[in-house]
Amino acid sequence: MNGLTVAPSPHRSTKLSTSMIMLNVVIALLPSAVAGTVIFGARAALVLLVCIASCVIFEALTRKLMKKEQTISDLSAVVTGLLLGMNLPSSIPIWMAVIGSFVAIVIVKQLFGGIGQNFANPAIVGRIVMMLSFTAFMSSWPVPFWYKLGADVVTGATPLAAGAGSISYIDLFLGNCGGCIGEVCSIALLAGGLYLMAARIISPAAPAAFIGTVALMTLITGGDVLFQILSGGLFLGAFFMATDYATTPLTNKGKVIFGIGCGLITFVIRNYGNYPEGVSFSILIMNLLTPYIDRLTQLTPLGAKKPAAKEA
Amino acid sequence: MKTLSGIHISHDKRTENKETALFPLPDEVLIPMSQHMGAPCEPVVKKGDLVTVGQKIGDTDAFMSAPIHSSVSGEVTAIEDFLNTNGTVCKAVRIKSDGKQTVCPDITPPEITDRDSFIHAVRESGLTGLGGAGFPTHIKLNFDAVKTPIDTLIINAAECEPFITSDYRQLMEDPTDVIEGVLMVQKFLGIPYCKICIEGNKPAAIRLMKEKTADIGAVSVVTLPQQYPQGAEKVIIYTAVKRIVAEGELPSNQGVMVMNVSTVAFIKKYADTGMPLVSRRLTLDGDAMTKNQGNYTVPIGTPVSSLLSYTGAEDAKAVLYGGPMMGITLYDTAQPVLKNNNAVLAFRELKKPKMTECIRCGTCIRTCPLHLMPVSIENAYNARDVEELKKLHVMLCMNCGCCSYACPAHRNLAEINQLAKALIPRPKKK
């Protein structure tokens, strides 16, 4: 009798898949995305949807042009789009959001080989390119619930630009402040991050090291610790971008080093740099160091012996 | 107690309460000359010879080997080439059964008085590790008591693979054989302690063995955590005695010896009867089997097709020697039952989810019991970077399959590890 399946062991496998992981990340991002929409109005939802749609379409088109298998069903483009949108002010012109999506998906992700191969976080590079290209639009922040005040957008400073003491902790925690769509509501981001940790999709190592370092450095320099932690993009970056698989180290030790590096750079930029916020730059710089961190933190397996130095 | 990583997988021990029955005698057996690690045997019978049950039909002078005996009485109808599942070819003896099962007249209980006669007897029994690896038992027993003294005998009754219950039935049906086998090994080889290690999913066996060994101070029962792969040699040694067998070392370097529970029980049986290893207990299960699933004593060399027709699994699309985690797929149902099979499982299909690109999630690293880095090994393998593979210590991989199982991109990481091992030149023998 023939027609038997011959395959390498094991012959069982987990039900988990890449698309399920990505779906979980989307679910974890939703509370903050919804909060952003409530705070900044329907325009915020439009920005998010445009980013998601253009990321998915750009991915499909690039894969088609490159004659590669379609990968949009793995939902990673949805995650990139959602993350990018959450990193933009709700007043951003739509065409600029589309350009950001192009940079993220086509240049950073697909030209480097697609999912798992990109050296930097696509959403972060998309945001940074937009920040450098459209600085004025990227630093104009509608105030919370402006749509209730009248027909015209009212803008104001972000807490980081205004400085500590400009806003109460409770407003920072709930997101009643200016900023990017998905970065303001700390409690929603915290809930999403904890959900991903509970589902063992992300490790707490990098977010804990990142936030912890910012807190520690602020404490040492006599700053307002709670204010520094809750403002800006720290929670969004720490929970959702410093935990990106492809662009952060593999081992927990590496993730801690990555998080500490992000925290230090963020602290320096926030306090001494030209920009009020440094989370994006810090993650990008650490993305570039990730291969080296991986090399330095290679695990020693149980029972490993150093390779014999001399060969006859 | 620190537990090494691993995976949680459904146990599917559906046959655990099926008492062992005798499998109907097949019309014909095909007995390959290579059923163990090491050199294959040469047939010592020829076409037309009449053979009896327990008669030696293959042997060799090679050190690393074990003789092979006929499992039926009847006539040798062919000496033929046989393709092993590992791709090597050896001779195999085809014997037509006369249905009488006449026992070889030479069979008498062996005379065992000391270490040497004990090891010699085990060699003559044709015993190889019955847990799966097929390591010739007499080689394992013949450790150097001066250079590598052994203080603890670990009995591997983890049976951590899903479906398989043959070792469990050994414990439940013949616990005395197990204990007396242990005492023989301890006595003749001078091993002071023994730990019988059973995974926590077999509470009845743990209770029974604790009861039976209550009066024996040197023998204790260890409950292993319910997590695959508890039965892997390096894992069970770590869990039982907290020792690490390093790269290139044998367990004896760490003062331990691991024996499968059915292997040690067979030693006792052989000492009583002198009947060599001609049949073994086998679990028959899997979703393609529609009837008679259970545990059977099956003559070595029985064609798997007989097992399939007996269990109504003729239309199975995949058949495994062993369990779903480390089992080997058969290429043909005419392949015979071998000494080291503990189960034959038949499935309607072996579903493998579609493989996608690696997302570097690191799950493979977290699940590896030995802290290997399969994701990095795959990259180094694709680059054919032998130096990097050495640095990643791929040679330590036991092929337990946890990485492949847990990979959300469903990559064949365990297979890549084995292919990567083949790239590393073997150290020259001194």
mmCIF file of N, CA and C in Angstrom, chain A residues 1-18 21-22 63 69 113 115-117 200-201 203 245-252 255 290 294-295 297-307 311-312, chain B residues 4 163 244 246-247 249 314 316-317 319-320 324-327 329-333 347 350 352-354 356-361 365-366 370-373 375-376 388 391-393 396 399 401 404-410 415:
data_model
loop_
_atom_site.group_PDB
_atom_site.id
_atom_site.type_symbol
_atom_site.label_atom_id
_atom_site.label_comp_id
_atom_site.label_asym_id
_atom_site.label_seq_id
_atom_site.Cartn_x
_atom_site.Cartn_y
_atom_site.Cartn_z
ATOM 1 N N MET A 1 0.843 -1.202 0.000
ATOM 2 C CA MET A 1 0.000 0.000 0.000
ATOM 3 C C MET A 1 0.872 1.243 0.000
ATOM 4 N N ASN A 2 0.502 2.204 -0.775
ATOM 5 C CA ASN A 2 1.297 3.421 -0.777
ATOM 6 C C ASN A 2 0.425 4.643 -0.541
ATOM 7 N N GLY A 3 0.932 5.800 -0.866
ATOM 8 C CA GLY A 3 0.172 7.017 -0.635
ATOM 9 C C GLY A 3 0.222 7.457 0.806
ATOM 10 N N LEU A 4 1.222 6.956 1.563
ATOM 11 C CA LEU A 4 1.368 7.390 2.955
ATOM 12 C C LEU A 4 2.068 8.739 2.998
ATOM 13 N N THR A 5 1.655 9.565 3.954
ATOM 14 C CA THR A 5 2.336 10.837 4.160
ATOM 15 C C THR A 5 3.642 10.586 4.904
ATOM 16 N N VAL A 6 4.729 11.062 4.342
ATOM 17 C CA VAL A 6 6.018 10.969 5.029
ATOM 18 C C VAL A 6 6.456 12.393 5.348
ATOM 19 N N ALA A 7 6.698 12.673 6.615
ATOM 20 C CA ALA A 7 7.020 14.037 7.024
ATOM 21 C C ALA A 7 7.948 13.999 8.218
ATOM 22 N N PRO A 8 8.719 15.073 8.416
ATOM 23 C CA PRO A 8 9.581 15.107 9.601
ATOM 24 C C PRO A 8 8.751 15.337 10.860
ATOM 25 N N SER A 9 9.229 14.781 11.984
ATOM 26 C CA SER A 9 8.543 15.030 13.255
ATOM 27 C C SER A 9 8.816 16.475 13.683
ATOM 28 N N PRO A 10 8.043 17.061 14.564
ATOM 29 C CA PRO A 10 6.830 16.528 15.177
ATOM 30 C C PRO A 10 5.635 16.602 14.229
ATOM 31 N N HIS A 11 4.640 15.767 14.548
ATOM 32 C CA HIS A 11 3.467 15.701 13.690
ATOM 33 C C HIS A 11 2.270 16.394 14.334
ATOM 34 N N ARG A 12 2.554 17.227 15.310
ATOM 35 C CA ARG A 12 1.521 18.032 15.962
ATOM 36 C C ARG A 12 2.012 19.471 15.944
ATOM 37 N N SER A 13 1.090 20.422 15.938
ATOM 38 C CA SER A 13 1.566 21.799 16.057
ATOM 39 C C SER A 13 0.525 22.676 16.720
ATOM 40 N N THR A 14 1.000 23.785 17.209
ATOM 41 C CA THR A 14 0.159 24.701 17.948
ATOM 42 C C THR A 14 -0.926 25.272 17.047
ATOM 43 N N LYS A 15 -2.026 25.682 17.668
ATOM 44 C CA LYS A 15 -3.098 26.297 16.896
ATOM 45 C C LYS A 15 -2.808 27.773 16.667
ATOM 46 N N LEU A 16 -1.831 28.282 17.406
ATOM 47 C CA LEU A 16 -1.480 29.693 17.272
ATOM 48 C C LEU A 16 -0.871 29.943 15.884
ATOM 49 N N SER A 17 -1.130 31.127 15.325
ATOM 50 C CA SER A 17 -0.529 31.452 14.040
ATOM 51 C C SER A 17 -0.162 32.928 14.047
ATOM 52 N N THR A 18 0.607 33.327 13.035
ATOM 53 C CA THR A 18 1.009 34.728 12.942
ATOM 54 C C THR A 18 -0.216 35.643 12.910
ATOM 55 N N ILE A 21 -1.700 36.126 16.298
ATOM 56 C CA ILE A 21 -0.901 37.036 17.129
ATOM 57 C C ILE A 21 -1.220 38.480 16.747
ATOM 58 N N MET A 22 -1.237 38.749 15.433
ATOM 59 C CA MET A 22 -1.490 40.113 14.968
ATOM 60 C C MET A 22 -2.902 40.559 15.370
ATOM 61 N N ARG A 63 3.535 43.396 -3.034
ATOM 62 C CA ARG A 63 3.722 41.951 -3.188
ATOM 63 C C ARG A 63 3.410 41.542 -4.621
ATOM 64 N N GLU A 69 4.155 35.998 -2.931
ATOM 65 C CA GLU A 69 2.896 35.542 -2.352
ATOM 66 C C GLU A 69 2.252 36.665 -1.524
ATOM 67 N N GLY A 113 12.176 42.779 2.547
ATOM 68 C CA GLY A 113 11.847 41.355 2.543
ATOM 69 C C GLY A 113 10.531 40.998 3.201
ATOM 70 N N ILE A 115 7.462 40.685 6.164
ATOM 71 C CA ILE A 115 7.304 40.432 7.600
ATOM 72 C C ILE A 115 8.513 39.684 8.180
ATOM 73 N N GLY A 116 8.974 40.163 9.307
ATOM 74 C CA GLY A 116 10.078 39.515 10.005
ATOM 75 C C GLY A 116 11.457 39.951 9.541
ATOM 76 N N GLN A 117 11.539 40.600 8.389
ATOM 77 C CA GLN A 117 12.842 40.928 7.814
ATOM 78 C C GLN A 117 13.221 42.393 7.976
ATOM 79 N N ARG A 200 0.737 36.089 26.807
ATOM 80 C CA ARG A 200 2.117 35.702 26.519
ATOM 81 C C ARG A 200 2.528 36.019 25.083
ATOM 82 N N ILE A 201 1.959 37.085 24.536
ATOM 83 C CA ILE A 201 2.333 37.495 23.190
ATOM 84 C C ILE A 201 3.527 38.444 23.251
ATOM 85 N N SER A 203 6.653 40.005 25.958
ATOM 86 C CA SER A 203 7.317 39.810 27.243
ATOM 87 C C SER A 203 7.342 41.151 27.975
ATOM 88 N N TYR A 245 8.363 42.124 17.288
ATOM 89 C CA TYR A 245 9.244 40.955 17.216
ATOM 90 C C TYR A 245 10.451 41.178 16.309
ATOM 91 N N ALA A 246 10.173 41.673 15.109
ATOM 92 C CA ALA A 246 11.219 41.674 14.081
ATOM 93 C C ALA A 246 12.354 42.616 14.435
ATOM 94 N N THR A 247 12.059 43.700 15.156
ATOM 95 C CA THR A 247 13.047 44.755 15.299
ATOM 96 C C THR A 247 13.571 44.919 16.718
ATOM 97 N N THR A 248 13.274 43.946 17.579
ATOM 98 C CA THR A 248 13.815 43.995 18.937
ATOM 99 C C THR A 248 14.507 42.660 19.236
ATOM 100 N N PRO A 249 15.357 42.612 20.248
ATOM 101 C CA PRO A 249 16.141 41.396 20.500
ATOM 102 C C PRO A 249 15.284 40.183 20.841
ATOM 103 N N LEU A 250 15.896 39.003 20.657
ATOM 104 C CA LEU A 250 15.178 37.744 20.821
ATOM 105 C C LEU A 250 15.069 37.302 22.274
ATOM 106 N N THR A 251 16.117 37.522 23.043
ATOM 107 C CA THR A 251 16.127 36.975 24.396
ATOM 108 C C THR A 251 15.674 38.025 25.403
ATOM 109 N N ASN A 252 15.270 37.570 26.563
ATOM 110 C CA ASN A 252 14.801 38.495 27.588
ATOM 111 C C ASN A 252 15.906 39.444 28.035
ATOM 112 N N LYS A 255 16.135 42.013 25.489
ATOM 113 C CA LYS A 255 14.980 42.929 25.556
ATOM 114 C C LYS A 255 15.183 43.952 26.670
ATOM 115 N N THR A 290 19.778 46.342 17.410
ATOM 116 C CA THR A 290 19.263 45.024 17.776
ATOM 117 C C THR A 290 20.137 43.849 17.323
ATOM 118 N N ASP A 294 21.543 41.159 19.948
ATOM 119 C CA ASP A 294 21.285 39.727 19.797
ATOM 120 C C ASP A 294 22.580 38.931 19.881
ATOM 121 N N ARG A 295 23.611 39.464 19.257
ATOM 122 C CA ARG A 295 24.897 38.778 19.223
ATOM 123 C C ARG A 295 25.499 38.689 20.636
ATOM 124 N N THR A 297 23.890 38.723 23.421
ATOM 125 C CA THR A 297 23.050 38.051 24.413
ATOM 126 C C THR A 297 22.654 36.645 23.978
ATOM 127 N N GLN A 298 23.470 36.055 23.099
ATOM 128 C CA GLN A 298 23.196 34.681 22.698
ATOM 129 C C GLN A 298 23.174 33.799 23.950
ATOM 130 N N LEU A 299 22.183 32.904 24.009
ATOM 131 C CA LEU A 299 22.051 32.075 25.202
ATOM 132 C C LEU A 299 23.112 30.979 25.213
ATOM 133 N N THR A 300 23.527 30.590 26.407
ATOM 134 C CA THR A 300 24.368 29.409 26.538
ATOM 135 C C THR A 300 23.452 28.245 26.863
ATOM 136 N N PRO A 301 23.342 27.287 25.945
ATOM 137 C CA PRO A 301 22.417 26.181 26.199
ATOM 138 C C PRO A 301 22.889 25.325 27.377
ATOM 139 N N LEU A 302 21.943 24.588 27.922
ATOM 140 C CA LEU A 302 22.232 23.676 29.021
ATOM 141 C C LEU A 302 23.242 22.629 28.541
ATOM 142 N N GLY A 303 24.355 22.542 29.225
ATOM 143 C CA GLY A 303 25.343 21.526 28.862
ATOM 144 C C GLY A 303 26.264 21.932 27.739
ATOM 145 N N ALA A 304 26.251 23.205 27.342
ATOM 146 C CA ALA A 304 27.118 23.643 26.253
ATOM 147 C C ALA A 304 28.555 23.700 26.741
ATOM 148 N N LYS A 305 29.452 23.277 25.865
ATOM 149 C CA LYS A 305 30.875 23.397 26.166
ATOM 150 C C LYS A 305 31.467 24.378 25.185
ATOM 151 N N LYS A 306 32.422 25.133 25.641
ATOM 152 C CA LYS A 306 33.120 26.056 24.733
ATOM 153 C C LYS A 306 33.756 25.240 23.611
ATOM 154 N N PRO A 307 33.609 25.703 22.356
ATOM 155 C CA PRO A 307 34.232 24.952 21.275
ATOM 156 C C PRO A 307 35.747 24.865 21.504
ATOM 157 N N GLU A 311 42.863 23.004 17.033
ATOM 158 C CA GLU A 311 42.567 21.920 16.105
ATOM 159 C C GLU A 311 43.882 21.325 15.646
ATOM 160 N N ALA A 312 43.972 20.027 15.658
ATOM 161 C CA ALA A 312 45.239 19.393 15.277
ATOM 162 C C ALA A 312 45.518 19.559 13.775
ATOM 163 N N LEU B 4 12.635 22.481 33.443
ATOM 164 C CA LEU B 4 13.088 22.963 32.138
ATOM 165 C C LEU B 4 11.867 23.290 31.284
ATOM 166 N N PHE B 163 -0.642 9.576 23.276
ATOM 167 C CA PHE B 163 -1.175 8.294 22.793
ATOM 168 C C PHE B 163 -0.526 7.057 23.433
ATOM 169 N N ILE B 244 23.639 18.008 34.808
ATOM 170 C CA ILE B 244 23.601 18.405 33.398
ATOM 171 C C ILE B 244 24.607 17.574 32.622
ATOM 172 N N ALA B 246 26.748 17.287 29.673
ATOM 173 C CA ALA B 246 27.264 18.284 28.738
ATOM 174 C C ALA B 246 27.449 17.694 27.348
ATOM 175 N N GLU B 247 27.643 18.608 26.425
ATOM 176 C CA GLU B 247 27.889 18.281 25.030
ATOM 177 C C GLU B 247 28.966 17.189 24.920
ATOM 178 N N GLU B 249 29.093 14.376 26.215
ATOM 179 C CA GLU B 249 29.188 13.479 27.375
ATOM 180 C C GLU B 249 28.103 12.421 27.316
ATOM 181 N N GLU B 314 -7.072 0.273 7.466
ATOM 182 C CA GLU B 314 -6.465 0.037 6.146
ATOM 183 C C GLU B 314 -6.332 1.319 5.337
ATOM 184 N N ALA B 316 -5.592 4.279 6.396
ATOM 185 C CA ALA B 316 -4.804 5.317 7.074
ATOM 186 C C ALA B 316 -3.937 6.041 6.057
ATOM 187 N N LYS B 317 -3.816 7.359 6.264
ATOM 188 C CA LYS B 317 -3.008 8.145 5.337
ATOM 189 C C LYS B 317 -1.611 8.428 5.894
ATOM 190 N N VAL B 319 1.143 6.674 8.975
ATOM 191 C CA VAL B 319 1.384 5.699 10.033
ATOM 192 C C VAL B 319 2.718 6.038 10.688
ATOM 193 N N LEU B 320 2.703 6.009 12.030
ATOM 194 C CA LEU B 320 3.909 6.390 12.772
ATOM 195 C C LEU B 320 4.454 5.229 13.572
ATOM 196 N N PRO B 324 3.396 11.106 18.261
ATOM 197 C CA PRO B 324 3.292 12.208 17.300
ATOM 198 C C PRO B 324 4.373 13.279 17.435
ATOM 199 N N MET B 325 5.096 13.325 18.536
ATOM 200 C CA MET B 325 6.120 14.361 18.662
ATOM 201 C C MET B 325 7.444 13.943 18.035
ATOM 202 N N MET B 326 7.861 12.700 18.262
ATOM 203 C CA MET B 326 9.158 12.274 17.737
ATOM 204 C C MET B 326 9.044 11.071 16.813
ATOM 205 N N GLY B 327 7.818 10.585 16.600
ATOM 206 C CA GLY B 327 7.630 9.372 15.815
ATOM 207 C C GLY B 327 8.067 9.537 14.368
ATOM 208 N N THR B 329 7.499 8.596 10.362
ATOM 209 C CA THR B 329 6.451 8.165 9.440
ATOM 210 C C THR B 329 6.936 6.974 8.615
ATOM 211 N N LEU B 330 6.056 6.016 8.436
ATOM 212 C CA LEU B 330 6.377 4.864 7.597
ATOM 213 C C LEU B 330 6.197 5.232 6.130
ATOM 214 N N TYR B 331 7.049 4.678 5.262
ATOM 215 C CA TYR B 331 6.870 4.922 3.838
ATOM 216 C C TYR B 331 6.035 3.824 3.198
ATOM 217 N N ASP B 332 5.877 2.714 3.918
ATOM 218 C CA ASP B 332 5.163 1.577 3.353
ATOM 219 C C ASP B 332 4.592 0.764 4.512
ATOM 220 N N THR B 333 3.355 0.319 4.395
ATOM 221 C CA THR B 333 2.779 -0.440 5.504
ATOM 222 C C THR B 333 3.330 -1.857 5.564
ATOM 223 N N PHE B 347 -3.160 7.506 11.372
ATOM 224 C CA PHE B 347 -3.993 8.708 11.299
ATOM 225 C C PHE B 347 -4.637 8.853 9.923
ATOM 226 N N LEU B 350 -2.091 13.722 8.393
ATOM 227 C CA LEU B 350 -1.177 14.473 9.258
ATOM 228 C C LEU B 350 -1.278 15.912 8.809
ATOM 229 N N LYS B 352 -0.676 19.661 8.627
ATOM 230 C CA LYS B 352 0.396 20.591 8.978
ATOM 231 C C LYS B 352 -0.069 21.959 8.498
ATOM 232 N N PRO B 353 -0.232 22.914 9.424
ATOM 233 C CA PRO B 353 -0.660 24.238 8.980
ATOM 234 C C PRO B 353 0.375 24.833 8.037
ATOM 235 N N LYS B 354 -0.083 25.765 7.210
ATOM 236 C CA LYS B 354 0.781 26.366 6.205
ATOM 237 C C LYS B 354 1.964 27.082 6.862
ATOM 238 N N THR B 356 4.653 29.892 7.276
ATOM 239 C CA THR B 356 4.795 31.294 6.876
ATOM 240 C C THR B 356 6.169 31.799 7.308
ATOM 241 N N GLU B 357 6.447 33.072 6.984
ATOM 242 C CA GLU B 357 7.764 33.608 7.308
ATOM 243 C C GLU B 357 7.968 33.712 8.814
ATOM 244 N N CYS B 358 9.213 33.551 9.232
ATOM 245 C CA CYS B 358 9.563 33.704 10.648
ATOM 246 C C CYS B 358 9.313 35.155 11.057
ATOM 247 N N ILE B 359 8.640 35.339 12.198
ATOM 248 C CA ILE B 359 8.395 36.700 12.673
ATOM 249 C C ILE B 359 9.292 37.048 13.855
ATOM 250 N N ARG B 360 10.246 36.172 14.154
ATOM 251 C CA ARG B 360 11.208 36.412 15.248
ATOM 252 C C ARG B 360 10.515 36.590 16.598
ATOM 253 N N CYS B 361 9.456 35.843 16.837
ATOM 254 C CA CYS B 361 8.748 36.028 18.102
ATOM 255 C C CYS B 361 9.532 35.433 19.263
ATOM 256 N N ILE B 365 12.720 29.723 21.263
ATOM 257 C CA ILE B 365 13.766 29.836 22.285
ATOM 258 C C ILE B 365 13.172 29.563 23.660
ATOM 259 N N ARG B 366 11.983 30.124 23.884
ATOM 260 C CA ARG B 366 11.367 29.952 25.192
ATOM 261 C C ARG B 366 10.934 28.513 25.460
ATOM 262 N N LEU B 370 16.515 22.937 26.396
ATOM 263 C CA LEU B 370 17.957 23.131 26.584
ATOM 264 C C LEU B 370 18.387 24.570 26.320
ATOM 265 N N HIS B 371 17.447 25.481 26.122
ATOM 266 C CA HIS B 371 17.757 26.889 25.834
ATOM 267 C C HIS B 371 18.538 27.068 24.549
ATOM 268 N N LEU B 372 18.283 26.222 23.577
ATOM 269 C CA LEU B 372 18.870 26.469 22.256
ATOM 270 C C LEU B 372 18.087 27.597 21.598
ATOM 271 N N MET B 373 18.646 28.129 20.481
ATOM 272 C CA MET B 373 17.985 29.229 19.779
ATOM 273 C C MET B 373 17.649 28.808 18.344
ATOM 274 N N VAL B 375 15.623 29.755 16.109
ATOM 275 C CA VAL B 375 15.485 30.802 15.093
ATOM 276 C C VAL B 375 16.859 31.197 14.569
ATOM 277 N N SER B 376 17.827 31.315 15.445
ATOM 278 C CA SER B 376 19.170 31.677 15.010
ATOM 279 C C SER B 376 19.837 30.516 14.277
ATOM 280 N N GLU B 388 29.063 29.438 13.084
ATOM 281 C CA GLU B 388 27.943 29.972 13.861
ATOM 282 C C GLU B 388 27.105 28.826 14.448
ATOM 283 N N LYS B 391 28.741 27.644 17.438
ATOM 284 C CA LYS B 391 28.567 28.578 18.549
ATOM 285 C C LYS B 391 27.164 28.473 19.149
ATOM 286 N N LEU B 392 26.207 28.109 18.312
ATOM 287 C CA LEU B 392 24.831 27.963 18.792
ATOM 288 C C LEU B 392 24.599 26.580 19.416
ATOM 289 N N HIS B 393 25.627 25.724 19.382
ATOM 290 C CA HIS B 393 25.590 24.397 20.013
ATOM 291 C C HIS B 393 24.437 23.539 19.500
ATOM 292 N N LEU B 396 23.608 19.837 20.531
ATOM 293 C CA LEU B 396 22.886 19.452 21.743
ATOM 294 C C LEU B 396 21.432 19.072 21.464
ATOM 295 N N ASN B 399 16.036 16.798 19.251
ATOM 296 C CA ASN B 399 14.938 16.611 18.300
ATOM 297 C C ASN B 399 13.617 16.317 19.001
ATOM 298 N N GLY B 401 11.225 18.340 19.311
ATOM 299 C CA GLY B 401 10.167 18.904 18.481
ATOM 300 C C GLY B 401 9.379 20.042 19.117
ATOM 301 N N SER B 404 9.326 23.269 16.822
ATOM 302 C CA SER B 404 8.425 23.169 15.664
ATOM 303 C C SER B 404 6.972 23.220 16.113
ATOM 304 N N TYR B 405 6.692 22.517 17.219
ATOM 305 C CA TYR B 405 5.316 22.476 17.705
ATOM 306 C C TYR B 405 4.816 23.875 18.038
ATOM 307 N N ALA B 406 5.648 24.647 18.725
ATOM 308 C CA ALA B 406 5.185 25.919 19.269
ATOM 309 C C ALA B 406 5.272 27.067 18.268
ATOM 310 N N CYS B 407 5.971 26.881 17.154
ATOM 311 C CA CYS B 407 6.209 27.983 16.216
ATOM 312 C C CYS B 407 4.902 28.463 15.588
ATOM 313 N N PRO B 408 4.522 29.733 15.783
ATOM 314 C CA PRO B 408 3.271 30.208 15.192
ATOM 315 C C PRO B 408 3.369 30.346 13.669
ATOM 316 N N ALA B 409 4.595 30.366 13.137
ATOM 317 C CA ALA B 409 4.748 30.408 11.686
ATOM 318 C C ALA B 409 4.880 28.987 11.122
ATOM 319 N N HIS B 410 4.797 27.986 12.019
ATOM 320 C CA HIS B 410 4.812 26.573 11.648
ATOM 321 C C HIS B 410 6.028 26.196 10.827
ATOM 322 N N GLU B 415 13.494 19.929 12.338
ATOM 323 C CA GLU B 415 14.102 19.282 11.171
ATOM 324 C C GLU B 415 15.355 20.040 10.740
#
